[in-house]
């Protein structure tokens, strides 16, 4: 019981440390650091370069030295591979919003070895086993943390299935946490809100995924995701612009194994279509698929309408209708 009390006391101290408010002096220092040395006082340029060999901050535009002999905050050691980097590093993983405790809690390793790498004696292994078990239990202390832990693991699962980058996962976790803080989860499924947060994060980071793609990897319907997304975007004041067809082009071209020339031509076709307002009121995936279909023909890397439709997740009829509109309005001659 003494071990349990000790662990609980350590947990409470850690929580108090996290909630500690920064002093006014520290806030002023942070504010000054954020605002200073971002603009050149001579020419007003923001293009500042750190010269680490001379320890100087130099304006790229006029050459003025803004700061000198600054401290290099990087590591003093060098590493040439992953193993060396792990061995020489003296710090833990960075803070992340994708873990319910932001990655700030401790973890007792499963290997029965001490800090010097020596094996733990059989006499102390039972004690270590109990400590490990209670550490796992007190990491998730109440219902809110349990909810958050489940939701963030669900977010990570869906993001992995869709192959989304790290910044999208972090953004989705922040949106979900905001929804929890404003009590928007009540009366809605955790999976539905998590899927809606992921969809919003994809749009915010310009890595668009359709509702159908999100629904495929989630455990809720497309209709519920759309309804929940509209609700949380309204309540949280998320100002998201309509998805551009250009954002879909790199992914579709990669799925069709097309060269960069085809992608560049498809983007140019979509830019011309946007200038003439041919993309408004039409699904972005269908317009992007039609532009790629036209570009593949013009570049000599022909792909069939069925192949493009399968990658884009639209029907062949949609591609036919859109590519005829684009070819007619933009005066593109296509030889089939």
Backbone as numpy.savetxt, mean C-alpha at the origin, in Angstrom:
# Nx Ny Nz CAx CAy CAz Cx Cy Cz
2.18 -17.43 38.75 1.34 -16.22 38.75 2.20 -14.96 38.75
3.37 -15.05 39.39 4.26 -13.89 39.44 4.73 -13.52 38.04
4.94 -14.55 37.20 5.37 -14.29 35.82 4.28 -13.57 35.04
3.03 -13.98 35.25 1.90 -13.36 34.55 1.77 -11.90 34.95
1.88 -11.65 36.27 1.78 -10.27 36.76 2.89 -9.40 36.18
4.09 -9.99 36.09 5.22 -9.25 35.53 4.98 -8.88 34.08
4.45 -9.84 33.31 4.15 -9.58 31.89 3.09 -8.51 31.73
2.04 -8.57 32.58 0.96 -7.56 32.52 1.49 -6.17 32.86
2.40 -6.11 33.84 2.98 -4.82 34.22 3.82 -4.24 33.08
4.58 -5.12 32.40 5.38 -4.67 31.26 4.49 -4.16 30.13
3.36 -4.88 29.91 2.41 -4.47 28.87 1.82 -3.10 29.17
1.44 -2.85 30.43 0.85 -1.56 30.80 1.87 -0.43 30.67
3.13 -0.71 31.02 4.18 0.30 30.86 4.39 0.65 29.40
4.31 -0.38 28.53 4.48 -0.15 27.10 3.34 0.69 26.54
2.12 0.41 26.99 0.96 1.19 26.54 1.09 2.64 26.99
1.55 2.85 28.22 1.72 4.22 28.72 2.78 4.96 27.92
3.81 4.22 27.50 4.88 4.83 26.71 4.37 5.24 25.34
3.49 4.40 24.76 2.93 4.72 23.43 2.02 5.93 23.47
1.28 6.08 24.59 0.30 7.16 24.69 0.91 8.48 25.18
2.20 8.44 25.52 2.83 9.64 26.07 2.82 10.78 25.04
2.40 11.92 25.47 2.28 13.07 24.57 3.63 13.75 24.46
3.99 14.15 23.25 5.25 14.84 23.07 5.23 16.21 23.73
6.36 16.63 24.26 6.44 17.94 24.92 6.41 19.04 23.87
5.96 20.26 24.28 5.91 21.37 23.32 7.25 21.67 22.69
8.35 21.49 23.47 9.68 21.78 22.93 10.00 20.83 21.78
9.69 19.53 22.00 9.95 18.54 20.96 9.09 18.81 19.73
7.84 19.21 19.93 6.95 19.52 18.81 7.50 20.68 17.98
8.06 21.68 18.69 8.63 22.82 17.96 9.84 22.38 17.13
10.66 21.48 17.73 11.84 21.00 17.01 11.44 20.24 15.75
10.42 19.36 15.90 9.95 18.58 14.75 9.40 19.49 13.67
8.61 20.51 14.10 8.02 21.44 13.14 9.11 22.21 12.40
10.15 22.65 13.18 11.21 23.41 12.57 11.99 22.56 11.57
12.24 21.28 11.95 12.96 20.38 11.05 12.18 20.14 9.76
10.83 20.05 9.89 10.00 19.76 8.71 9.94 20.95 7.77
9.92 22.18 8.33 9.75 23.36 7.49 11.06 23.93 6.98
12.16 23.75 7.78 13.43 24.34 7.37 14.10 23.48 6.30
14.97 24.12 5.55 15.81 23.46 4.56 15.00 22.71 3.50
13.85 23.22 3.15 13.08 22.63 2.05 13.03 23.57 0.85
13.37 24.85 1.07 13.35 25.86 -0.01 14.67 26.61 0.03
15.26 26.83 -1.15 16.50 27.60 -1.24 16.19 29.08 -1.00
16.85 29.73 -0.04 16.56 31.15 0.22 17.05 32.08 -0.88
17.95 31.58 -1.75 18.51 32.42 -2.81 17.61 32.48 -4.04
17.18 31.29 -4.52 16.40 31.25 -5.77 14.99 30.70 -5.57
14.68 30.20 -4.36 13.33 29.67 -4.09 13.09 28.28 -4.63
14.15 27.60 -5.11 13.98 26.24 -5.66 13.82 25.22 -4.54
13.08 24.15 -4.84 12.90 23.05 -3.87 13.76 21.84 -4.24
14.59 21.96 -5.28 15.44 20.85 -5.71 16.75 20.90 -4.93
16.75 20.29 -3.74 17.91 20.28 -2.87 18.53 18.88 -2.87
19.87 18.84 -2.90 20.59 17.57 -2.99 21.49 17.40 -1.78
21.47 16.22 -1.16 22.37 15.89 -0.05 23.66 15.30 -0.62
24.78 15.99 -0.41 26.09 15.48 -0.81 26.71 14.82 0.43
26.62 13.50 0.51 27.06 12.79 1.70 28.59 12.70 1.81
29.29 12.84 0.68 30.75 12.80 0.75 31.30 14.05 1.44
30.67 15.20 1.16 31.12 16.46 1.77 30.24 16.89 2.94
29.20 16.13 3.21 28.25 16.45 4.30 27.65 17.83 4.11
27.12 18.08 2.89 26.54 19.39 2.57 25.17 19.22 1.93
24.30 20.20 2.16 23.01 20.27 1.49 23.09 21.38 0.46
22.99 21.03 -0.82 23.25 21.97 -1.92 22.01 22.17 -2.76
21.76 23.41 -3.18 20.66 23.71 -4.12 21.08 23.28 -5.51
20.29 22.46 -6.15 20.60 21.94 -7.49 20.50 23.02 -8.55
19.70 24.06 -8.27 19.44 25.11 -9.26 20.56 26.15 -9.31
20.92 26.71 -8.13 21.91 27.79 -8.11 23.22 27.42 -7.43
23.31 26.25 -6.79 24.56 25.80 -6.19 24.83 26.32 -4.79
23.87 27.00 -4.17 24.07 27.51 -2.82 24.13 26.36 -1.81
25.12 26.44 -0.89 25.23 25.45 0.18 24.36 25.91 1.35
23.27 25.17 1.59 22.33 25.54 2.64 22.77 25.05 4.02
23.43 23.88 4.06 23.83 23.30 5.33 25.10 22.52 5.12
25.94 22.46 6.16 27.18 21.70 6.05 27.44 20.96 7.36
28.29 19.95 7.24 28.65 19.12 8.39 27.43 18.55 9.11
26.43 18.14 8.31 25.26 17.53 8.94 25.54 16.08 9.29
24.76 15.55 10.20 24.99 14.19 10.71 24.37 13.18 9.76
25.12 12.18 9.41 24.60 11.06 8.61 23.87 10.10 9.55
22.55 10.01 9.41 21.74 9.18 10.32 21.65 7.72 9.88
22.34 7.37 8.83 22.34 5.98 8.37 23.28 5.11 9.21
23.30 3.81 8.94 24.18 2.91 9.71 25.65 3.17 9.39
26.51 2.88 10.36 27.95 3.09 10.16 28.60 1.85 9.54
27.82 0.76 9.40 28.34 -0.47 8.83 27.84 -0.67 7.41
28.52 -1.55 6.68 28.09 -1.90 5.32 27.73 -3.38 5.27
26.78 -3.70 4.41 26.38 -5.11 4.24 26.26 -5.39 2.75
26.70 -6.57 2.34 26.72 -6.92 0.92 25.69 -7.98 0.55
25.01 -8.53 1.53 23.91 -9.46 1.25 22.92 -9.42 2.42
21.82 -10.15 2.26 20.74 -10.11 3.25 21.20 -10.65 4.61
21.97 -11.73 4.61 22.42 -12.33 5.88 23.28 -11.36 6.68
24.18 -10.66 5.98 25.02 -9.67 6.67 24.19 -8.53 7.23
23.19 -8.11 6.45 22.34 -7.00 6.88 21.56 -7.37 8.15
21.04 -8.59 8.18 20.29 -9.05 9.36 21.21 -9.19 10.56
22.42 -9.71 10.33 23.36 -9.96 11.43 23.86 -8.66 12.05
24.10 -7.65 11.22 24.70 -6.41 11.71 23.68 -5.39 12.19
22.44 -5.56 11.81 21.42 -4.60 12.22 21.15 -4.72 13.72
21.00 -3.57 14.36 20.75 -3.55 15.80 19.36 -3.02 16.15
18.51 -2.95 15.17 17.15 -2.44 15.40 16.13 -3.45 14.88
14.88 -3.28 15.30 13.81 -4.17 14.88 13.14 -3.70 13.60
12.04 -4.33 13.26 11.29 -3.96 12.06 10.64 -2.59 12.25
10.39 -1.85 11.15 9.75 -0.54 11.29 8.29 -0.66 11.69
7.73 0.45 12.19 6.32 0.46 12.58 5.44 0.28 11.34
4.39 -0.48 11.48 3.49 -0.72 10.36 2.04 -0.71 10.84
1.14 -0.21 10.01 -0.29 -0.18 10.35 -0.98 -1.50 10.02
-0.27 -2.41 9.36 -0.90 -3.67 8.94 -0.93 -4.71 10.06
-0.35 -4.41 11.22 -0.43 -5.28 12.40 -1.23 -4.54 13.46
-2.06 -5.25 14.20 -3.01 -4.59 15.10 -2.33 -3.74 16.17
-1.11 -4.15 16.60 -0.39 -3.35 17.60 0.71 -2.50 16.96
0.63 -2.34 15.63 1.58 -1.54 14.83 3.00 -2.09 14.88
3.14 -3.36 15.28 4.45 -3.99 15.33 5.32 -3.52 16.47
4.71 -2.88 17.49 5.49 -2.32 18.61 5.59 -3.28 19.80
4.84 -4.37 19.77 4.90 -5.30 20.90 6.07 -6.27 20.73
6.42 -6.94 21.82 7.53 -7.88 21.77 7.04 -9.29 21.43
7.98 -10.13 21.07 7.64 -11.52 20.75 8.72 -12.43 21.31
8.31 -13.48 21.99 9.27 -14.46 22.51 9.47 -15.51 21.43
10.70 -15.64 20.97 11.00 -16.52 19.83 10.71 -17.98 20.16
10.38 -18.76 19.14 10.04 -20.17 19.35 11.29 -21.02 19.55
12.46 -20.53 19.14 13.68 -21.31 19.36 14.09 -21.22 20.83
14.45 -22.33 21.42 14.83 -22.37 22.84 16.31 -22.03 23.00
16.64 -20.75 22.67 18.02 -20.29 22.80 18.03 -18.91 23.43
19.12 -18.60 24.16 19.21 -17.29 24.79 19.83 -16.28 23.82
20.13 -15.06 24.31 20.63 -13.99 23.43 22.02 -14.29 22.88
22.76 -15.20 23.52 24.09 -15.58 23.05 24.06 -16.79 22.11
22.86 -17.32 21.87 22.74 -18.47 20.98 22.89 -19.80 21.67
23.05 -19.77 23.01 23.19 -21.03 23.74 21.82 -21.65 24.00
21.78 -22.98 24.03 20.51 -23.69 24.25 20.02 -23.48 25.68
18.69 -23.29 25.82 18.08 -23.14 27.14 18.05 -24.50 27.83
18.37 -24.51 29.08 18.37 -25.78 29.82 16.95 -26.34 29.95
16.84 -27.64 30.06 15.53 -28.28 30.16 14.77 -27.84 31.41
15.51 -27.38 32.41 14.90 -26.91 33.65 14.07 -25.63 33.41
14.57 -24.75 32.52 13.90 -23.46 32.26 12.96 -23.48 31.06
12.91 -24.59 30.33 12.09 -24.63 29.12 10.60 -24.55 29.43
10.17 -25.20 30.50 8.75 -25.15 30.88 8.33 -23.73 31.22
9.20 -23.00 31.92 8.92 -21.62 32.26 8.83 -20.75 31.00
9.75 -20.99 30.06 9.75 -20.23 28.80 8.49 -20.53 27.98
8.05 -21.78 28.01 6.84 -22.17 27.29 5.63 -21.41 27.84
5.53 -21.31 29.18 4.41 -20.59 29.80 4.46 -19.10 29.46
5.67 -18.53 29.51 5.82 -17.11 29.16 5.40 -16.83 27.71
5.80 -17.75 26.83 5.46 -17.59 25.41 3.95 -17.65 25.21
3.30 -18.57 25.91 1.85 -18.73 25.79 1.12 -17.48 26.29
1.52 -16.96 27.45 0.86 -15.77 28.00 1.18 -14.51 27.19
2.36 -14.47 26.60 2.70 -13.33 25.74 1.77 -13.27 24.54
1.49 -14.43 23.94 0.56 -14.48 22.81 -0.83 -14.03 23.22
-1.24 -14.41 24.43 -2.60 -14.08 24.89 -2.76 -12.59 25.18
-1.75 -11.97 25.80 -1.92 -10.57 26.19 -1.66 -9.60 25.04
-1.14 -10.11 23.90 -0.98 -9.22 22.74 -2.33 -8.72 22.25
-3.35 -9.58 22.32 -4.72 -9.20 21.93 -5.54 -9.19 23.21
-5.72 -7.99 23.78 -6.29 -7.92 25.13 -7.80 -7.72 25.18
-8.40 -7.05 24.17 -9.84 -6.80 24.23 -10.50 -7.07 22.88
-11.82 -6.85 22.84 -12.60 -7.18 21.62 -12.19 -6.31 20.43
-11.87 -5.03 20.69 -11.48 -4.12 19.61 -10.20 -4.60 18.94
-9.24 -5.02 19.75 -7.97 -5.51 19.20 -8.18 -6.83 18.46
-9.07 -7.67 18.96 -9.37 -8.94 18.26 -9.98 -8.65 16.90
-10.93 -7.70 16.87 -11.56 -7.27 15.62 -10.50 -6.77 14.65
-9.60 -5.92 15.15 -8.57 -5.32 14.30 -7.59 -6.38 13.79
-7.22 -7.31 14.67 -6.28 -8.37 14.27 -6.88 -9.23 13.16
-8.16 -9.59 13.30 -8.81 -10.41 12.27 -8.95 -9.65 10.96
-9.37 -8.37 11.05 -9.58 -7.56 9.84 -8.28 -7.33 9.09
-7.20 -7.05 9.81 -5.92 -6.78 9.15 -5.33 -8.03 8.53
-5.56 -9.19 9.17 -5.10 -10.44 8.55 -5.91 -10.74 7.28
-7.20 -10.39 7.30 -8.05 -10.55 6.11 -7.59 -9.61 4.99
-7.26 -8.38 5.36 -6.73 -7.41 4.39 -5.45 -7.95 3.74
-4.56 -8.47 4.56 -3.29 -8.98 4.05 -3.50 -10.17 3.13
-4.46 -11.02 3.47 -4.76 -12.18 2.62 -5.26 -11.75 1.25
-6.21 -10.79 1.23 -6.77 -10.32 -0.04 -5.71 -9.59 -0.88
-4.89 -8.76 -0.21 -3.85 -8.02 -0.93 -2.82 -8.98 -1.54
-2.49 -10.05 -0.82 -1.55 -11.05 -1.35 -2.14 -11.77 -2.55
-3.43 -12.09 -2.48 -4.09 -12.78 -3.60 -4.14 -11.90 -4.85
-4.23 -10.58 -4.65 -4.29 -9.64 -5.79 -2.91 -9.14 -6.20
-1.87 -9.49 -5.44 -0.52 -9.05 -5.76 -0.33 -7.55 -5.61
-0.88 -6.97 -4.55 -0.81 -5.52 -4.36 0.46 -5.13 -3.61
1.04 -3.96 -3.92 2.27 -3.53 -3.25 2.05 -3.11 -1.80
3.15 -2.85 -1.11 3.13 -2.55 0.33 2.36 -1.27 0.65
2.54 -0.23 -0.19 1.90 1.06 0.12 0.38 0.96 0.09
-0.16 0.08 -0.78 -1.61 -0.11 -0.85 -2.11 -0.79 0.43
-1.36 -1.76 0.94 -1.74 -2.45 2.17 -1.75 -1.49 3.37
-0.72 -0.64 3.43 -0.64 0.33 4.52 -1.82 1.31 4.46
-2.13 1.80 3.25 -3.24 2.74 3.07 -4.57 2.10 3.45
-4.77 0.85 3.04 -6.01 0.13 3.38 -6.14 -0.04 4.89
-5.02 -0.35 5.56 -5.04 -0.52 7.02 -5.40 0.79 7.72
-4.86 1.91 7.21 -5.17 3.23 7.80 -6.65 3.56 7.61
-7.20 3.29 6.43 -8.63 3.55 6.16 -9.50 2.71 7.09
-9.13 1.43 7.27 -9.92 0.56 8.16 -9.85 1.06 9.60
-8.67 1.47 10.05 -8.52 1.99 11.42 -9.37 3.26 11.62
-9.41 4.13 10.59 -10.25 5.33 10.67 -11.73 4.96 10.80
-12.13 3.93 10.05 -13.53 3.46 10.12 -13.85 2.91 11.51
-12.89 2.22 12.12 -13.09 1.69 13.48 -13.20 2.84 14.48
-12.32 3.83 14.34 -12.33 4.99 15.27 -13.65 5.75 15.20
-14.27 5.80 14.00 -15.53 6.52 13.85 -16.75 5.61 14.04
-16.50 4.37 14.49 -17.57 3.42 14.80 -18.45 3.11 13.58
-17.81 2.97 12.41 -18.56 2.67 11.18 -18.71 1.16 10.96
-18.08 0.36 11.82 -18.13 -1.10 11.65 -19.43 -1.69 12.18
-20.04 -1.00 13.13 -21.24 -1.54 13.78 -22.34 -1.85 12.76
-22.84 -3.07 12.80 -23.92 -3.48 11.89 -23.44 -3.94 10.53
-22.11 -3.99 10.33 -21.57 -4.43 9.05 -20.54 -5.54 9.28
-20.36 -6.38 8.28 -19.40 -7.48 8.44 -17.98 -6.95 8.35
-17.08 -7.57 9.09 -15.68 -7.17 9.09 -15.09 -7.39 7.69
-15.43 -8.50 7.05 -14.90 -8.80 5.71 -15.35 -7.75 4.69
-16.62 -7.30 4.81 -17.14 -6.30 3.88 -16.43 -4.96 4.00
-16.20 -4.52 5.24 -15.52 -3.23 5.46 -14.05 -3.34 5.04
-13.42 -4.48 5.32 -12.02 -4.67 4.93 -11.87 -4.66 3.41
-12.79 -5.32 2.71 -12.75 -5.34 1.25 -12.99 -3.94 0.68
-13.92 -3.19 1.27 -14.20 -1.82 0.81 -12.99 -0.92 1.06
-12.31 -1.10 2.20 -11.11 -0.31 2.50 -9.99 -0.61 1.51
-9.87 -1.88 1.12 -8.85 -2.26 0.14 -9.17 -1.67 -1.23
-10.43 -1.68 -1.62 -10.84 -1.09 -2.90 -10.55 0.41 -2.92
-10.86 1.10 -1.80 -10.59 2.54 -1.70 -9.09 2.82 -1.77
-8.29 1.98 -1.10 -6.84 2.16 -1.10 -6.26 1.96 -2.50
-6.80 1.00 -3.24 -6.35 0.77 -4.62 -6.58 2.01 -5.47
-7.75 2.62 -5.33 -8.06 3.82 -6.09 -7.22 5.00 -5.64
-6.95 5.08 -4.34 -6.18 6.20 -3.80 -4.72 6.14 -4.26
-4.18 4.94 -4.38 -2.76 4.76 -4.75 -2.57 4.56 -6.25
-3.63 4.75 -7.04 -3.58 4.60 -8.51 -3.10 3.20 -8.92
-3.53 2.20 -8.15 -3.31 0.80 -8.52 -4.69 0.16 -8.61
-5.49 0.53 -9.62 -6.91 0.17 -9.60 -7.17 -1.32 -9.75
-8.14 -1.78 -9.00 -8.70 -3.13 -9.16 -10.21 -2.97 -9.21
-10.86 -3.75 -10.03 -12.31 -3.63 -10.17 -12.99 -4.28 -8.97
-14.27 -3.93 -8.79 -15.05 -4.54 -7.71 -15.16 -6.05 -7.89
-15.23 -6.49 -9.14 -15.32 -7.93 -9.40 -14.05 -8.66 -8.94
-12.89 -8.04 -9.16 -11.62 -8.65 -8.73 -11.53 -8.72 -7.21
-11.98 -7.64 -6.54 -11.97 -7.64 -5.07 -12.94 -8.70 -4.54
-14.12 -8.79 -5.18 -15.14 -9.75 -4.73 -14.67 -11.20 -4.91
-13.85 -11.46 -5.93 -13.34 -12.82 -6.17 -12.49 -13.34 -5.03
-11.68 -12.45 -4.43 -10.76 -12.88 -3.37 -11.34 -12.67 -1.97
-12.48 -11.95 -1.89 -13.09 -11.72 -0.57 -14.20 -12.74 -0.33
-14.80 -12.67 0.87 -15.86 -13.62 1.22 -17.23 -12.95 1.19
-17.33 -11.80 0.53 -18.61 -11.08 0.44 -18.91 -10.78 -1.02
-20.15 -10.38 -1.27 -20.58 -10.15 -2.65 -20.12 -8.79 -3.15
-20.14 -8.64 -4.47 -19.76 -7.37 -5.12 -20.68 -6.25 -4.67
-21.97 -6.56 -4.53 -22.96 -5.56 -4.15 -22.69 -5.00 -2.76
-22.34 -5.89 -1.82 -22.07 -5.43 -0.45 -20.80 -4.59 -0.38
-19.78 -4.99 -1.16 -18.52 -4.21 -1.17 -18.78 -2.81 -1.69
-19.54 -2.72 -2.80 -19.85 -1.40 -3.37 -20.64 -0.53 -2.41
-21.63 -1.13 -1.74 -22.45 -0.37 -0.79 -21.61 0.11 0.40
-20.77 -0.77 0.93 -19.92 -0.39 2.08 -18.89 0.64 1.67
-18.34 0.50 0.46 -17.35 1.48 -0.02 -17.96 2.88 -0.12
-19.17 2.96 -0.67 -19.82 4.28 -0.79 -20.09 4.88 0.59
-20.45 4.03 1.54 -20.75 4.51 2.90 -19.49 5.04 3.59
-18.39 4.26 3.57 -17.19 4.71 4.30 -16.51 5.89 3.60
-16.58 5.94 2.26 -15.98 7.08 1.55 -16.74 8.37 1.87
-18.06 8.24 2.05 -18.87 9.42 2.42 -18.60 9.84 3.85
-18.56 8.88 4.77 -18.38 9.20 6.19 -16.97 9.67 6.51
-15.97 9.10 5.83 -14.58 9.49 6.09 -14.12 10.65 5.22
-14.98 11.09 4.29 -14.63 12.22 3.43 -13.50 11.91 2.46
-13.48 10.67 1.93 -12.44 10.30 0.97 -12.78 10.92 -0.39
-11.89 11.76 -0.87 -12.10 12.42 -2.17 -11.33 11.64 -3.23
-12.03 10.72 -3.87 -11.40 9.86 -4.87 -11.92 10.20 -6.26
-10.98 10.45 -7.17 -11.35 10.77 -8.55 -11.76 9.49 -9.28
-12.56 9.62 -10.35 -12.90 8.42 -11.13 -11.64 7.76 -11.68
-11.67 6.44 -11.77 -10.50 5.70 -12.25 -10.24 5.99 -13.71
-8.98 6.25 -14.04 -8.60 6.52 -15.43 -8.30 5.21 -16.15
-8.71 5.08 -17.43 -8.38 3.86 -18.18 -6.88 3.65 -18.33
-6.10 4.75 -18.28 -4.64 4.64 -18.45 -4.03 3.82 -17.32
-4.62 3.89 -16.12 -4.07 3.15 -14.98 -4.13 1.63 -15.18
-5.04 1.17 -16.03 -5.19 -0.28 -16.25 -4.25 -0.81 -17.33
-3.71 0.09 -18.16 -2.94 -0.33 -19.34 -1.71 -1.17 -18.99
-0.83 -0.74 -18.04 0.36 -1.56 -17.76 0.04 -2.99 -17.33
-0.97 -3.15 -16.49 -1.32 -4.49 -16.00 -1.87 -5.36 -17.12
-2.75 -4.80 -17.94 -3.33 -5.58 -19.05 -2.25 -5.97 -20.07
-1.34 -5.02 -20.37 -0.27 -5.32 -21.34 0.67 -6.39 -20.79
0.92 -6.34 -19.49 1.77 -7.37 -18.87 1.10 -8.73 -18.94
-0.23 -8.76 -18.72 -0.98 -10.02 -18.81 -1.01 -10.60 -20.21
-0.90 -9.72 -21.22 -0.92 -10.16 -22.62 0.47 -10.33 -23.21
1.51 -10.10 -22.38 2.92 -10.21 -22.81 3.22 -9.30 -24.01
2.79 -8.06 -23.91 3.02 -7.08 -24.98 4.21 -6.20 -24.64
4.86 -5.67 -25.66 6.06 -4.85 -25.47 5.68 -3.44 -25.01
6.72 -2.69 -24.61 6.51 -1.32 -24.14 5.98 -0.39 -25.22
6.33 -0.68 -26.47 5.85 0.15 -27.59 4.32 0.10 -27.69
3.75 -1.10 -27.51 2.30 -1.27 -27.56 1.65 -0.50 -26.41
2.26 -0.59 -25.24 1.73 0.11 -24.06 1.75 1.62 -24.27
2.86 2.16 -24.80 2.98 3.61 -25.02 1.94 4.08 -26.04
1.74 3.28 -27.09 0.75 3.68 -28.11 -0.67 3.64 -27.55
-0.96 2.65 -26.71 -2.29 2.55 -26.10 -2.55 3.75 -25.18
-1.52 4.15 -24.42 -1.66 5.32 -23.54 -1.91 6.57 -24.36
-1.21 6.71 -25.49 -1.41 7.88 -26.36 -2.83 7.90 -26.94
-3.34 6.74 -27.32 -4.72 6.66 -27.84 -5.72 7.10 -26.76
-5.48 6.64 -25.53 -6.39 6.99 -24.43 -6.30 8.48 -24.08
-5.10 9.06 -24.20 -4.96 10.51 -23.94 -5.77 11.31 -24.97
-5.66 10.92 -26.24 -6.43 11.61 -27.29 -7.93 11.42 -27.07
-8.31 10.21 -26.65 -9.73 9.94 -26.38 -10.22 10.78 -25.21
-9.39 10.93 -24.18 -9.76 11.75 -23.02 -9.92 13.22 -23.38
-9.05 13.71 -24.25 -9.15 15.12 -24.69 -10.45 15.37 -25.44
-10.92 14.37 -26.17 -12.19 14.50 -26.92 -13.39 13.99 -26.14
-13.18 13.67 -24.85 -14.24 13.22 -23.95 -14.95 11.96 -24.44
-14.16 11.05 -25.00 -14.72 9.78 -25.47 -14.75 8.73 -24.36
-14.04 9.00 -23.24 -13.97 8.01 -22.15 -15.02 8.25 -21.07
-15.63 9.44 -21.06 -16.60 9.75 -20.01 -17.88 8.94 -20.20
-18.39 8.40 -19.09 -19.62 7.63 -19.14 -19.44 6.20 -19.60
-18.19 5.77 -19.76 -17.93 4.39 -20.19 -17.01 3.71 -19.17
-17.13 2.41 -19.07 -16.29 1.67 -18.12 -14.82 1.77 -18.47
-13.96 2.12 -17.51 -12.54 2.31 -17.82 -11.84 1.05 -18.31
-12.27 -0.12 -17.82 -11.62 -1.37 -18.25 -11.92 -1.67 -19.72
-13.16 -1.41 -20.13 -13.54 -1.64 -21.53 -12.80 -0.72 -22.48
-12.68 0.55 -22.11 -11.98 1.53 -22.96 -10.49 1.19 -23.04
-9.89 0.83 -21.88 -8.47 0.45 -21.85 -8.23 -0.79 -22.71
-9.12 -1.77 -22.62 -8.98 -3.00 -23.41 -9.07 -2.71 -24.91
-9.98 -1.82 -25.29 -10.13 -1.47 -26.71 -8.89 -0.75 -27.22
-8.32 0.15 -26.41 -7.11 0.88 -26.82 -5.94 -0.08 -26.99
-5.83 -1.07 -26.10 -4.75 -2.06 -26.21 -4.95 -2.93 -27.45
-6.19 -3.28 -27.74 -6.50 -4.08 -28.93 -6.09 -3.33 -30.20
-6.43 -2.05 -30.29 -6.06 -1.23 -31.45 -4.53 -1.11 -31.54
-3.89 -0.84 -30.40 -2.44 -0.65 -30.37 -1.70 -1.92 -30.78
-2.21 -3.07 -30.36 -1.55 -4.34 -30.71 -1.60 -4.59 -32.21
-2.70 -4.21 -32.84 -2.83 -4.38 -34.30 -1.88 -3.42 -35.03
-1.86 -2.15 -34.58 -1.01 -1.14 -35.23 0.48 -1.44 -35.06
0.84 -2.09 -33.94 2.25 -2.38 -33.66 2.70 -3.73 -34.22
1.79 -4.48 -34.83 2.15 -5.77 -35.41 2.24 -6.89 -34.40
1.70 -6.68 -33.20 1.66 -7.75 -32.19 0.20 -8.08 -31.89
-0.48 -8.55 -32.88 -1.92 -8.73 -32.81 -2.33 -9.72 -31.71
-3.34 -9.30 -30.96 -3.99 -10.18 -29.98 -5.48 -10.23 -30.32
-6.09 -11.40 -30.14 -7.51 -11.52 -30.48 -8.36 -10.81 -29.43
-9.60 -10.52 -29.82 -10.54 -9.87 -28.89 -10.80 -10.77 -27.67
-10.82 -12.06 -27.89 -11.06 -12.99 -26.77 -9.92 -12.93 -25.76
-8.67 -12.90 -26.25 -7.51 -12.85 -25.34 -7.53 -11.57 -24.50
-7.81 -10.45 -25.18 -7.85 -9.17 -24.47 -9.01 -9.15 -23.47
-10.15 -9.70 -23.87 -11.34 -9.71 -23.00 -11.09 -10.54 -21.74
-10.39 -11.68 -21.87 -10.12 -12.53 -20.71 -9.22 -11.84 -19.70
-8.21 -11.11 -20.17 -7.29 -10.41 -19.27 -7.97 -9.22 -18.61
-8.78 -8.48 -19.40 -9.41 -7.25 -18.90 -10.67 -7.53 -18.08
-11.23 -8.72 -18.21 -12.45 -9.05 -17.46 -13.69 -8.40 -18.03
-13.72 -8.19 -19.36 -14.91 -7.64 -20.04 -15.31 -8.60 -21.16
-16.42 -8.30 -21.80 -16.88 -9.18 -22.89 -16.29 -8.73 -24.22
-16.30 -9.64 -25.20 -15.81 -9.31 -26.55 -16.68 -8.25 -27.21
-17.97 -8.26 -26.90 -18.90 -7.26 -27.48 -18.51 -5.86 -27.02
-18.15 -5.72 -25.74 -17.72 -4.41 -25.21 -16.49 -3.91 -25.96
-15.52 -4.80 -26.16 -14.29 -4.40 -26.86 -14.61 -3.98 -28.29
-15.49 -4.74 -28.96 -15.85 -4.39 -30.35 -16.50 -3.01 -30.41
-17.45 -2.76 -29.50 -18.14 -1.46 -29.50 -17.18 -0.31 -29.22
-16.30 -0.50 -28.24 -15.40 0.58 -27.85 -14.33 0.84 -28.92
-13.78 -0.23 -29.50 -12.71 0.01 -30.46 -13.26 0.64 -31.74
-14.50 0.31 -32.11 -15.11 0.97 -33.29 -15.33 2.46 -33.03
-15.77 2.80 -31.80 -15.95 4.21 -31.43 -14.63 4.96 -31.50
-13.60 4.38 -30.88 -12.29 5.05 -30.85 -11.71 5.20 -32.26
-11.79 4.13 -33.06 -11.24 4.18 -34.42 -11.95 5.22 -35.27
-13.27 5.31 -35.11 -14.06 6.27 -35.91 -13.79 7.71 -35.48
-13.81 7.98 -34.18 -13.66 9.36 -33.69 -12.23 9.87 -33.80
-11.24 8.96 -33.67 -9.84 9.40 -33.72 -9.21 9.20 -35.09
-10.02 8.78 -36.07 -9.56 8.56 -37.47 -8.37 7.58 -37.52
-8.52 6.46 -36.87 -7.49 5.42 -36.87 -7.89 4.35 -37.88
-7.01 4.09 -38.83 -7.31 3.09 -39.85 -6.78 1.73 -39.39
-7.69 0.78 -39.23 -7.31 -0.55 -38.76 -7.55 -1.56 -39.86
-6.47 -2.30 -40.19 -6.59 -3.34 -41.22 -6.68 -4.69 -40.49
-7.85 -5.28 -40.51 -8.07 -6.55 -39.83 -7.65 -7.73 -40.69
